[in-house]
Amino acid sequence: MNTFDPAWYTAADEPELVEFGTVRGLGITGRGEPGGGTHLESIQTLFAVASALVDIAARSGAPFDMPRMEGRWWVEDDRPPLEVPRTEWCWQLFLRLPDDLPASLADQARESAGNSKRLAPRVQLVTFTEGGCVQAMHNGPYSEEPQTLAKMEDLMSDSDLEPNGLHHEIYLSDLTETDPAKMHTILRQPVRKGRQGGP
């Protein structure tokens, strides 16, 4: 059974500095309000392709468990992200895959899911490297994430760090969970050394 690096799915409650290498997985990109029609259809499509891939991989002798849902977020706007209407938010939904899983199996899974999901052709194999990051576990509803993000920004400021990539969330609880006590999300921000004291 293929397993994933447990550090990828672990974070402290208080902001911390971490580092990650290159990861690969299934991704689908879109734009629109979280929980809106396009967003929900994309989630359903991504899981349909992933479910097909889990089955195909098991039959091919490379079984793995369904990974946790992730999202990478950005805005195409000069304003701070939280000041941009949610309908204009851009996202890439992501499900991590084992590093050694043959790409051909993902192609088969996409074709299989395409029989029932019109967005299946948009699901692609994607690879990214975040490097150094500030992260924290957010415990509670998504609406309260700004409180945790503010703590992360404080650590970045104190450490002379600045954003160097997309805001990243890993959803450890079920996406349909509504009990705040059961909602846990890793918030991760790739960073680089800032320019304080520079020329």
Short mmCIF file of N, CA and C in Angstrom, two decimals, residues 14-171:
data_model
loop_
_atom_site.label_atom_id
_atom_site.label_comp_id
_atom_site.label_asym_id
_atom_site.label_seq_id
_atom_site.Cartn_x
_atom_site.Cartn_y
_atom_site.Cartn_z
N GLU A 14 -0.14 26.54 16.54
CA GLU A 14 0.48 27.85 16.40
C GLU A 14 1.34 27.87 15.14
N PRO A 15 1.46 29.01 14.48
CA PRO A 15 2.23 29.09 13.23
C PRO A 15 3.66 28.58 13.41
N GLU A 16 4.16 27.91 12.38
CA GLU A 16 5.50 27.32 12.40
C GLU A 16 6.10 27.40 11.01
N LEU A 17 7.43 27.29 10.97
CA LEU A 17 8.16 27.26 9.71
C LEU A 17 8.44 25.82 9.33
N VAL A 18 8.14 25.46 8.08
CA VAL A 18 8.34 24.09 7.59
C VAL A 18 8.88 24.15 6.17
N GLU A 19 9.28 23.01 5.66
CA GLU A 19 9.79 22.96 4.27
C GLU A 19 9.31 21.68 3.62
N PHE A 20 8.92 21.79 2.34
CA PHE A 20 8.42 20.64 1.60
C PHE A 20 9.05 20.61 0.21
N GLY A 21 9.21 19.38 -0.30
CA GLY A 21 9.74 19.19 -1.64
C GLY A 21 8.61 19.15 -2.67
N THR A 22 8.90 18.52 -3.79
CA THR A 22 7.95 18.45 -4.90
C THR A 22 6.89 17.39 -4.65
N VAL A 23 5.64 17.72 -4.95
CA VAL A 23 4.54 16.77 -4.85
C VAL A 23 3.79 16.73 -6.17
N ARG A 24 3.05 15.64 -6.37
CA ARG A 24 2.31 15.44 -7.61
C ARG A 24 0.92 14.93 -7.26
N GLY A 25 -0.06 15.30 -8.08
CA GLY A 25 -1.41 14.82 -7.82
C GLY A 25 -2.37 15.21 -8.92
N LEU A 26 -3.64 14.91 -8.69
CA LEU A 26 -4.71 15.30 -9.60
C LEU A 26 -5.16 16.71 -9.24
N GLY A 27 -5.34 17.54 -10.25
CA GLY A 27 -5.79 18.90 -10.00
C GLY A 27 -6.82 19.35 -11.01
N ILE A 28 -7.70 20.24 -10.56
CA ILE A 28 -8.66 20.87 -11.46
C ILE A 28 -8.76 22.33 -11.05
N THR A 29 -8.68 23.22 -12.03
CA THR A 29 -8.61 24.65 -11.77
C THR A 29 -9.91 25.32 -12.20
N GLY A 30 -10.31 26.34 -11.43
CA GLY A 30 -11.53 27.05 -11.77
C GLY A 30 -11.60 28.39 -11.07
N ARG A 31 -12.73 29.03 -11.22
CA ARG A 31 -12.96 30.35 -10.64
C ARG A 31 -14.40 30.42 -10.19
N GLY A 32 -14.61 30.97 -8.99
CA GLY A 32 -15.96 31.11 -8.49
C GLY A 32 -16.02 30.96 -6.98
N GLU A 33 -17.16 31.24 -6.45
CA GLU A 33 -17.35 31.24 -5.01
C GLU A 33 -17.18 29.85 -4.40
N PRO A 34 -16.46 29.74 -3.29
CA PRO A 34 -16.37 28.45 -2.60
C PRO A 34 -17.77 27.96 -2.23
N GLY A 35 -18.07 26.73 -2.58
CA GLY A 35 -19.40 26.21 -2.32
C GLY A 35 -20.41 26.53 -3.40
N GLY A 36 -20.00 27.30 -4.40
CA GLY A 36 -20.87 27.62 -5.52
C GLY A 36 -20.95 26.47 -6.51
N GLY A 37 -21.76 26.64 -7.53
CA GLY A 37 -22.01 25.56 -8.48
C GLY A 37 -20.76 25.03 -9.16
N THR A 38 -19.93 25.92 -9.70
CA THR A 38 -18.72 25.47 -10.39
C THR A 38 -17.76 24.79 -9.44
N HIS A 39 -17.61 25.34 -8.25
CA HIS A 39 -16.71 24.78 -7.25
C HIS A 39 -17.16 23.38 -6.84
N LEU A 40 -18.45 23.22 -6.55
CA LEU A 40 -18.96 21.92 -6.12
C LEU A 40 -18.86 20.88 -7.24
N GLU A 41 -19.19 21.29 -8.46
CA GLU A 41 -19.09 20.35 -9.59
C GLU A 41 -17.65 19.92 -9.80
N SER A 42 -16.72 20.84 -9.61
CA SER A 42 -15.31 20.50 -9.78
C SER A 42 -14.84 19.53 -8.70
N ILE A 43 -15.32 19.71 -7.47
CA ILE A 43 -14.98 18.78 -6.40
C ILE A 43 -15.50 17.38 -6.73
N GLN A 44 -16.76 17.32 -7.16
CA GLN A 44 -17.36 16.02 -7.50
C GLN A 44 -16.60 15.35 -8.63
N THR A 45 -16.20 16.13 -9.62
CA THR A 45 -15.47 15.58 -10.76
C THR A 45 -14.10 15.07 -10.34
N LEU A 46 -13.41 15.86 -9.52
CA LEU A 46 -12.08 15.46 -9.07
C LEU A 46 -12.13 14.15 -8.29
N PHE A 47 -13.11 14.01 -7.42
CA PHE A 47 -13.24 12.78 -6.64
C PHE A 47 -13.68 11.61 -7.52
N ALA A 48 -14.45 11.88 -8.57
CA ALA A 48 -14.85 10.80 -9.48
C ALA A 48 -13.63 10.24 -10.19
N VAL A 49 -12.75 11.13 -10.66
CA VAL A 49 -11.52 10.67 -11.33
C VAL A 49 -10.62 9.96 -10.32
N ALA A 50 -10.51 10.50 -9.12
CA ALA A 50 -9.67 9.88 -8.10
C ALA A 50 -10.18 8.51 -7.70
N SER A 51 -11.50 8.38 -7.59
CA SER A 51 -12.08 7.08 -7.23
C SER A 51 -11.77 6.04 -8.30
N ALA A 52 -11.91 6.45 -9.55
CA ALA A 52 -11.56 5.55 -10.64
C ALA A 52 -10.09 5.18 -10.59
N LEU A 53 -9.24 6.15 -10.25
CA LEU A 53 -7.80 5.90 -10.19
C LEU A 53 -7.46 4.94 -9.05
N VAL A 54 -8.10 5.10 -7.89
CA VAL A 54 -7.86 4.19 -6.77
C VAL A 54 -8.16 2.76 -7.19
N ASP A 55 -9.28 2.56 -7.91
CA ASP A 55 -9.66 1.22 -8.36
C ASP A 55 -8.65 0.67 -9.38
N ILE A 56 -8.27 1.50 -10.35
CA ILE A 56 -7.34 1.07 -11.39
C ILE A 56 -5.98 0.74 -10.77
N ALA A 57 -5.52 1.58 -9.84
CA ALA A 57 -4.23 1.35 -9.20
C ALA A 57 -4.22 0.06 -8.40
N ALA A 58 -5.34 -0.21 -7.71
CA ALA A 58 -5.42 -1.45 -6.92
C ALA A 58 -5.33 -2.67 -7.83
N ARG A 59 -6.01 -2.62 -8.97
CA ARG A 59 -5.97 -3.74 -9.90
C ARG A 59 -4.60 -3.88 -10.55
N SER A 60 -3.83 -2.79 -10.57
CA SER A 60 -2.51 -2.81 -11.19
C SER A 60 -1.41 -3.13 -10.19
N GLY A 61 -1.79 -3.42 -8.96
CA GLY A 61 -0.79 -3.77 -7.96
C GLY A 61 -0.12 -2.59 -7.29
N ALA A 62 -0.75 -1.39 -7.37
CA ALA A 62 -0.17 -0.20 -6.75
C ALA A 62 -1.24 0.52 -5.92
N PRO A 63 -1.85 -0.19 -4.95
CA PRO A 63 -2.97 0.40 -4.21
C PRO A 63 -2.56 1.59 -3.35
N PHE A 64 -3.49 2.51 -3.17
CA PHE A 64 -3.29 3.63 -2.25
C PHE A 64 -4.66 4.10 -1.78
N ASP A 65 -4.68 4.73 -0.62
CA ASP A 65 -5.93 5.24 -0.06
C ASP A 65 -6.28 6.59 -0.66
N MET A 66 -7.56 6.92 -0.66
CA MET A 66 -7.99 8.22 -1.15
C MET A 66 -7.37 9.32 -0.29
N PRO A 67 -6.65 10.26 -0.91
CA PRO A 67 -6.01 11.33 -0.13
C PRO A 67 -7.00 12.41 0.30
N ARG A 68 -6.53 13.29 1.16
CA ARG A 68 -7.34 14.42 1.62
C ARG A 68 -7.45 15.48 0.53
N MET A 69 -8.58 16.16 0.52
CA MET A 69 -8.78 17.25 -0.44
C MET A 69 -7.93 18.45 -0.05
N GLU A 70 -7.38 19.11 -1.05
CA GLU A 70 -6.60 20.32 -0.84
C GLU A 70 -7.06 21.40 -1.81
N GLY A 71 -6.77 22.64 -1.48
CA GLY A 71 -7.10 23.74 -2.36
C GLY A 71 -6.00 24.79 -2.33
N ARG A 72 -5.63 25.27 -3.50
CA ARG A 72 -4.68 26.38 -3.61
C ARG A 72 -5.45 27.55 -4.20
N TRP A 73 -5.32 28.72 -3.56
CA TRP A 73 -6.20 29.86 -3.85
C TRP A 73 -5.41 31.10 -4.25
N TRP A 74 -6.01 31.92 -5.14
CA TRP A 74 -5.41 33.20 -5.50
C TRP A 74 -6.49 34.09 -6.11
N VAL A 75 -6.13 35.36 -6.29
CA VAL A 75 -7.02 36.31 -6.96
C VAL A 75 -6.23 37.00 -8.05
N GLU A 76 -6.91 37.35 -9.12
CA GLU A 76 -6.29 38.08 -10.22
C GLU A 76 -6.70 39.54 -10.09
N ASP A 77 -6.20 40.17 -9.02
CA ASP A 77 -6.64 41.49 -8.61
C ASP A 77 -5.55 42.09 -7.74
N ASP A 78 -5.43 43.40 -7.74
CA ASP A 78 -4.40 44.06 -6.93
C ASP A 78 -4.84 44.23 -5.48
N ARG A 79 -6.12 44.04 -5.21
CA ARG A 79 -6.60 44.20 -3.83
C ARG A 79 -6.20 43.01 -2.97
N PRO A 80 -6.16 43.19 -1.64
CA PRO A 80 -5.97 42.03 -0.76
C PRO A 80 -7.04 40.99 -1.03
N PRO A 81 -6.68 39.69 -1.01
CA PRO A 81 -7.62 38.64 -1.40
C PRO A 81 -8.97 38.70 -0.69
N LEU A 82 -8.97 39.00 0.61
CA LEU A 82 -10.24 39.00 1.35
C LEU A 82 -11.12 40.19 1.01
N GLU A 83 -10.59 41.16 0.25
CA GLU A 83 -11.40 42.29 -0.20
C GLU A 83 -11.99 42.05 -1.58
N VAL A 84 -11.58 40.96 -2.22
CA VAL A 84 -12.08 40.62 -3.55
C VAL A 84 -13.34 39.77 -3.39
N PRO A 85 -14.41 40.04 -4.15
CA PRO A 85 -15.63 39.22 -4.05
C PRO A 85 -15.33 37.75 -4.24
N ARG A 86 -15.98 36.91 -3.43
CA ARG A 86 -15.71 35.49 -3.47
C ARG A 86 -16.00 34.88 -4.85
N THR A 87 -16.91 35.49 -5.59
CA THR A 87 -17.21 34.99 -6.92
C THR A 87 -16.04 35.14 -7.87
N GLU A 88 -15.04 35.96 -7.51
CA GLU A 88 -13.88 36.19 -8.35
C GLU A 88 -12.65 35.43 -7.86
N TRP A 89 -12.80 34.62 -6.84
CA TRP A 89 -11.66 33.85 -6.34
C TRP A 89 -11.30 32.75 -7.34
N CYS A 90 -10.01 32.50 -7.49
CA CYS A 90 -9.51 31.43 -8.35
C CYS A 90 -8.96 30.32 -7.46
N TRP A 91 -9.05 29.09 -7.93
CA TRP A 91 -8.62 27.96 -7.12
C TRP A 91 -8.16 26.79 -7.98
N GLN A 92 -7.30 26.00 -7.35
CA GLN A 92 -6.92 24.71 -7.92
C GLN A 92 -7.18 23.67 -6.84
N LEU A 93 -8.14 22.80 -7.08
CA LEU A 93 -8.42 21.70 -6.17
C LEU A 93 -7.42 20.60 -6.46
N PHE A 94 -6.96 19.92 -5.41
CA PHE A 94 -5.81 19.02 -5.55
C PHE A 94 -5.96 17.80 -4.66
N LEU A 95 -5.62 16.64 -5.21
CA LEU A 95 -5.55 15.39 -4.45
C LEU A 95 -4.17 14.80 -4.69
N ARG A 96 -3.38 14.68 -3.65
CA ARG A 96 -2.02 14.19 -3.81
C ARG A 96 -2.00 12.71 -4.19
N LEU A 97 -1.05 12.34 -5.04
CA LEU A 97 -0.87 10.96 -5.48
C LEU A 97 0.50 10.45 -5.07
N PRO A 98 0.65 9.12 -4.96
CA PRO A 98 1.99 8.56 -4.70
C PRO A 98 2.96 8.99 -5.79
N ASP A 99 4.19 9.29 -5.40
CA ASP A 99 5.17 9.81 -6.34
C ASP A 99 5.47 8.84 -7.48
N ASP A 100 5.38 7.54 -7.19
CA ASP A 100 5.77 6.55 -8.20
C ASP A 100 4.58 5.98 -8.97
N LEU A 101 3.41 6.56 -8.82
CA LEU A 101 2.24 6.05 -9.54
C LEU A 101 2.38 6.39 -11.03
N PRO A 102 2.27 5.41 -11.93
CA PRO A 102 2.41 5.68 -13.36
C PRO A 102 1.38 6.70 -13.86
N ALA A 103 1.82 7.66 -14.63
CA ALA A 103 0.93 8.68 -15.16
C ALA A 103 -0.15 8.08 -16.06
N SER A 104 0.16 6.97 -16.70
CA SER A 104 -0.81 6.35 -17.60
C SER A 104 -2.07 5.91 -16.87
N LEU A 105 -1.95 5.58 -15.58
CA LEU A 105 -3.13 5.18 -14.81
C LEU A 105 -4.07 6.36 -14.59
N ALA A 106 -3.49 7.55 -14.40
CA ALA A 106 -4.31 8.74 -14.25
C ALA A 106 -5.06 9.05 -15.55
N ASP A 107 -4.41 8.83 -16.67
CA ASP A 107 -5.08 9.03 -17.95
C ASP A 107 -6.27 8.08 -18.09
N GLN A 108 -6.09 6.84 -17.70
CA GLN A 108 -7.18 5.86 -17.76
C GLN A 108 -8.34 6.28 -16.87
N ALA A 109 -8.02 6.77 -15.67
CA ALA A 109 -9.06 7.17 -14.72
C ALA A 109 -9.85 8.37 -15.25
N ARG A 110 -9.17 9.31 -15.86
CA ARG A 110 -9.86 10.48 -16.41
C ARG A 110 -10.81 10.05 -17.52
N GLU A 111 -10.36 9.16 -18.37
CA GLU A 111 -11.23 8.68 -19.46
C GLU A 111 -12.44 7.93 -18.90
N SER A 112 -12.22 7.13 -17.86
CA SER A 112 -13.31 6.38 -17.26
C SER A 112 -14.36 7.31 -16.65
N ALA A 113 -13.91 8.32 -15.89
CA ALA A 113 -14.84 9.25 -15.25
C ALA A 113 -15.52 10.14 -16.27
N GLY A 114 -14.90 10.31 -17.44
CA GLY A 114 -15.49 11.17 -18.46
C GLY A 114 -16.82 10.67 -18.98
N ASN A 115 -17.13 9.42 -18.73
CA ASN A 115 -18.41 8.88 -19.16
C ASN A 115 -19.58 9.49 -18.39
N SER A 116 -19.30 9.97 -17.17
CA SER A 116 -20.38 10.51 -16.34
C SER A 116 -20.14 11.94 -15.89
N LYS A 117 -18.92 12.46 -16.02
CA LYS A 117 -18.59 13.81 -15.54
C LYS A 117 -18.07 14.66 -16.68
N ARG A 118 -18.81 15.71 -17.02
CA ARG A 118 -18.45 16.54 -18.18
C ARG A 118 -17.15 17.30 -17.96
N LEU A 119 -16.78 17.56 -16.70
CA LEU A 119 -15.56 18.32 -16.44
C LEU A 119 -14.32 17.43 -16.34
N ALA A 120 -14.49 16.12 -16.49
CA ALA A 120 -13.36 15.19 -16.33
C ALA A 120 -12.14 15.56 -17.17
N PRO A 121 -12.31 16.03 -18.43
CA PRO A 121 -11.11 16.38 -19.22
C PRO A 121 -10.27 17.49 -18.59
N ARG A 122 -10.86 18.27 -17.68
CA ARG A 122 -10.11 19.35 -17.04
C ARG A 122 -9.24 18.87 -15.89
N VAL A 123 -9.43 17.64 -15.47
CA VAL A 123 -8.60 17.08 -14.39
C VAL A 123 -7.26 16.68 -14.98
N GLN A 124 -6.19 17.22 -14.43
CA GLN A 124 -4.85 16.99 -14.96
C GLN A 124 -3.90 16.52 -13.86
N LEU A 125 -2.82 15.89 -14.27
CA LEU A 125 -1.72 15.62 -13.35
C LEU A 125 -0.93 16.91 -13.17
N VAL A 126 -0.77 17.37 -11.95
CA VAL A 126 -0.05 18.61 -11.69
C VAL A 126 1.07 18.34 -10.69
N THR A 127 2.11 19.12 -10.80
CA THR A 127 3.27 19.01 -9.91
C THR A 127 3.64 20.41 -9.42
N PHE A 128 3.95 20.54 -8.14
CA PHE A 128 4.41 21.82 -7.64
C PHE A 128 5.37 21.61 -6.47
N THR A 129 6.18 22.63 -6.21
CA THR A 129 7.14 22.60 -5.11
C THR A 129 6.97 23.88 -4.30
N GLU A 130 6.63 23.75 -3.03
CA GLU A 130 6.38 24.94 -2.21
C GLU A 130 7.62 25.40 -1.45
N GLY A 131 8.56 24.50 -1.16
CA GLY A 131 9.76 24.91 -0.44
C GLY A 131 9.42 25.34 0.98
N GLY A 132 10.05 26.44 1.42
CA GLY A 132 9.80 26.95 2.76
C GLY A 132 8.39 27.51 2.89
N CYS A 133 7.75 27.22 4.02
CA CYS A 133 6.36 27.64 4.24
C CYS A 133 6.15 28.05 5.70
N VAL A 134 5.18 28.92 5.90
CA VAL A 134 4.60 29.14 7.22
C VAL A 134 3.26 28.44 7.21
N GLN A 135 2.98 27.66 8.25
CA GLN A 135 1.70 26.95 8.30
C GLN A 135 1.17 26.92 9.73
N ALA A 136 -0.13 26.62 9.83
CA ALA A 136 -0.77 26.45 11.13
C ALA A 136 -2.03 25.63 10.93
N MET A 137 -2.44 24.94 11.99
CA MET A 137 -3.71 24.23 11.98
C MET A 137 -4.81 25.21 12.35
N HIS A 138 -5.81 25.33 11.49
CA HIS A 138 -6.98 26.14 11.82
C HIS A 138 -8.07 25.22 12.32
N ASN A 139 -8.48 25.42 13.55
CA ASN A 139 -9.55 24.61 14.15
C ASN A 139 -10.81 25.45 14.23
N GLY A 140 -11.82 25.08 13.46
CA GLY A 140 -13.05 25.85 13.45
C GLY A 140 -13.53 26.10 12.03
N PRO A 141 -14.58 26.90 11.89
CA PRO A 141 -15.18 27.13 10.57
C PRO A 141 -14.27 27.93 9.66
N TYR A 142 -14.50 27.76 8.35
CA TYR A 142 -13.71 28.47 7.35
C TYR A 142 -13.82 29.99 7.52
N SER A 143 -14.98 30.45 7.99
CA SER A 143 -15.22 31.88 8.12
C SER A 143 -14.28 32.54 9.13
N GLU A 144 -13.68 31.73 10.02
CA GLU A 144 -12.78 32.28 11.04
C GLU A 144 -11.31 32.12 10.66
N GLU A 145 -11.04 31.67 9.44
CA GLU A 145 -9.66 31.51 9.01
C GLU A 145 -8.84 32.80 9.11
N PRO A 146 -9.42 33.99 8.86
CA PRO A 146 -8.60 35.21 8.95
C PRO A 146 -7.88 35.36 10.28
N GLN A 147 -8.45 34.83 11.37
CA GLN A 147 -7.79 34.94 12.67
C GLN A 147 -6.48 34.14 12.68
N THR A 148 -6.52 32.94 12.12
CA THR A 148 -5.31 32.12 12.04
C THR A 148 -4.33 32.71 11.04
N LEU A 149 -4.84 33.21 9.92
CA LEU A 149 -3.97 33.83 8.92
C LEU A 149 -3.23 35.04 9.49
N ALA A 150 -3.91 35.80 10.37
CA ALA A 150 -3.26 36.97 10.98
C ALA A 150 -2.07 36.54 11.83
N LYS A 151 -2.21 35.41 12.55
CA LYS A 151 -1.09 34.89 13.35
C LYS A 151 0.06 34.46 12.44
N MET A 152 -0.28 33.85 11.31
CA MET A 152 0.76 33.44 10.37
C MET A 152 1.48 34.66 9.80
N GLU A 153 0.74 35.71 9.52
CA GLU A 153 1.35 36.93 9.00
C GLU A 153 2.27 37.57 10.03
N ASP A 154 1.90 37.46 11.31
CA ASP A 154 2.76 37.99 12.37
C ASP A 154 4.11 37.26 12.37
N LEU A 155 4.06 35.93 12.25
CA LEU A 155 5.31 35.15 12.22
C LEU A 155 6.13 35.52 11.00
N MET A 156 5.47 35.70 9.87
CA MET A 156 6.19 36.09 8.66
C MET A 156 6.87 37.43 8.85
N SER A 157 6.17 38.37 9.44
CA SER A 157 6.74 39.70 9.66
C SER A 157 7.92 39.63 10.62
N ASP A 158 7.76 38.89 11.71
CA ASP A 158 8.83 38.77 12.71
C ASP A 158 10.05 38.06 12.14
N SER A 159 9.85 37.20 11.15
CA SER A 159 10.95 36.41 10.58
C SER A 159 11.46 37.00 9.27
N ASP A 160 10.97 38.19 8.89
CA ASP A 160 11.36 38.85 7.64
C ASP A 160 11.11 37.93 6.45
N LEU A 161 9.86 37.43 6.37
CA LEU A 161 9.46 36.56 5.27
C LEU A 161 8.31 37.20 4.52
N GLU A 162 8.19 36.84 3.24
CA GLU A 162 7.09 37.34 2.43
C GLU A 162 6.51 36.20 1.59
N PRO A 163 5.26 36.32 1.16
CA PRO A 163 4.63 35.24 0.37
C PRO A 163 5.43 34.93 -0.89
N ASN A 164 5.46 33.63 -1.22
CA ASN A 164 6.20 33.19 -2.39
C ASN A 164 5.45 32.04 -3.06
N GLY A 165 4.16 32.21 -3.26
CA GLY A 165 3.35 31.16 -3.85
C GLY A 165 1.91 31.28 -3.41
N LEU A 166 1.12 30.30 -3.79
CA LEU A 166 -0.32 30.34 -3.56
C LEU A 166 -0.69 29.93 -2.15
N HIS A 167 -1.70 30.61 -1.61
CA HIS A 167 -2.30 30.20 -0.33
C HIS A 167 -2.83 28.77 -0.49
N HIS A 168 -2.51 27.92 0.47
CA HIS A 168 -2.76 26.49 0.35
C HIS A 168 -3.54 26.00 1.58
N GLU A 169 -4.59 25.24 1.35
CA GLU A 169 -5.38 24.67 2.43
C GLU A 169 -5.50 23.17 2.25
N ILE A 170 -5.39 22.43 3.35
CA ILE A 170 -5.57 20.98 3.35
C ILE A 170 -6.70 20.67 4.31
N TYR A 171 -7.76 20.05 3.79
CA TYR A 171 -8.98 19.84 4.56
C TYR A 171 -8.94 18.47 5.22
#
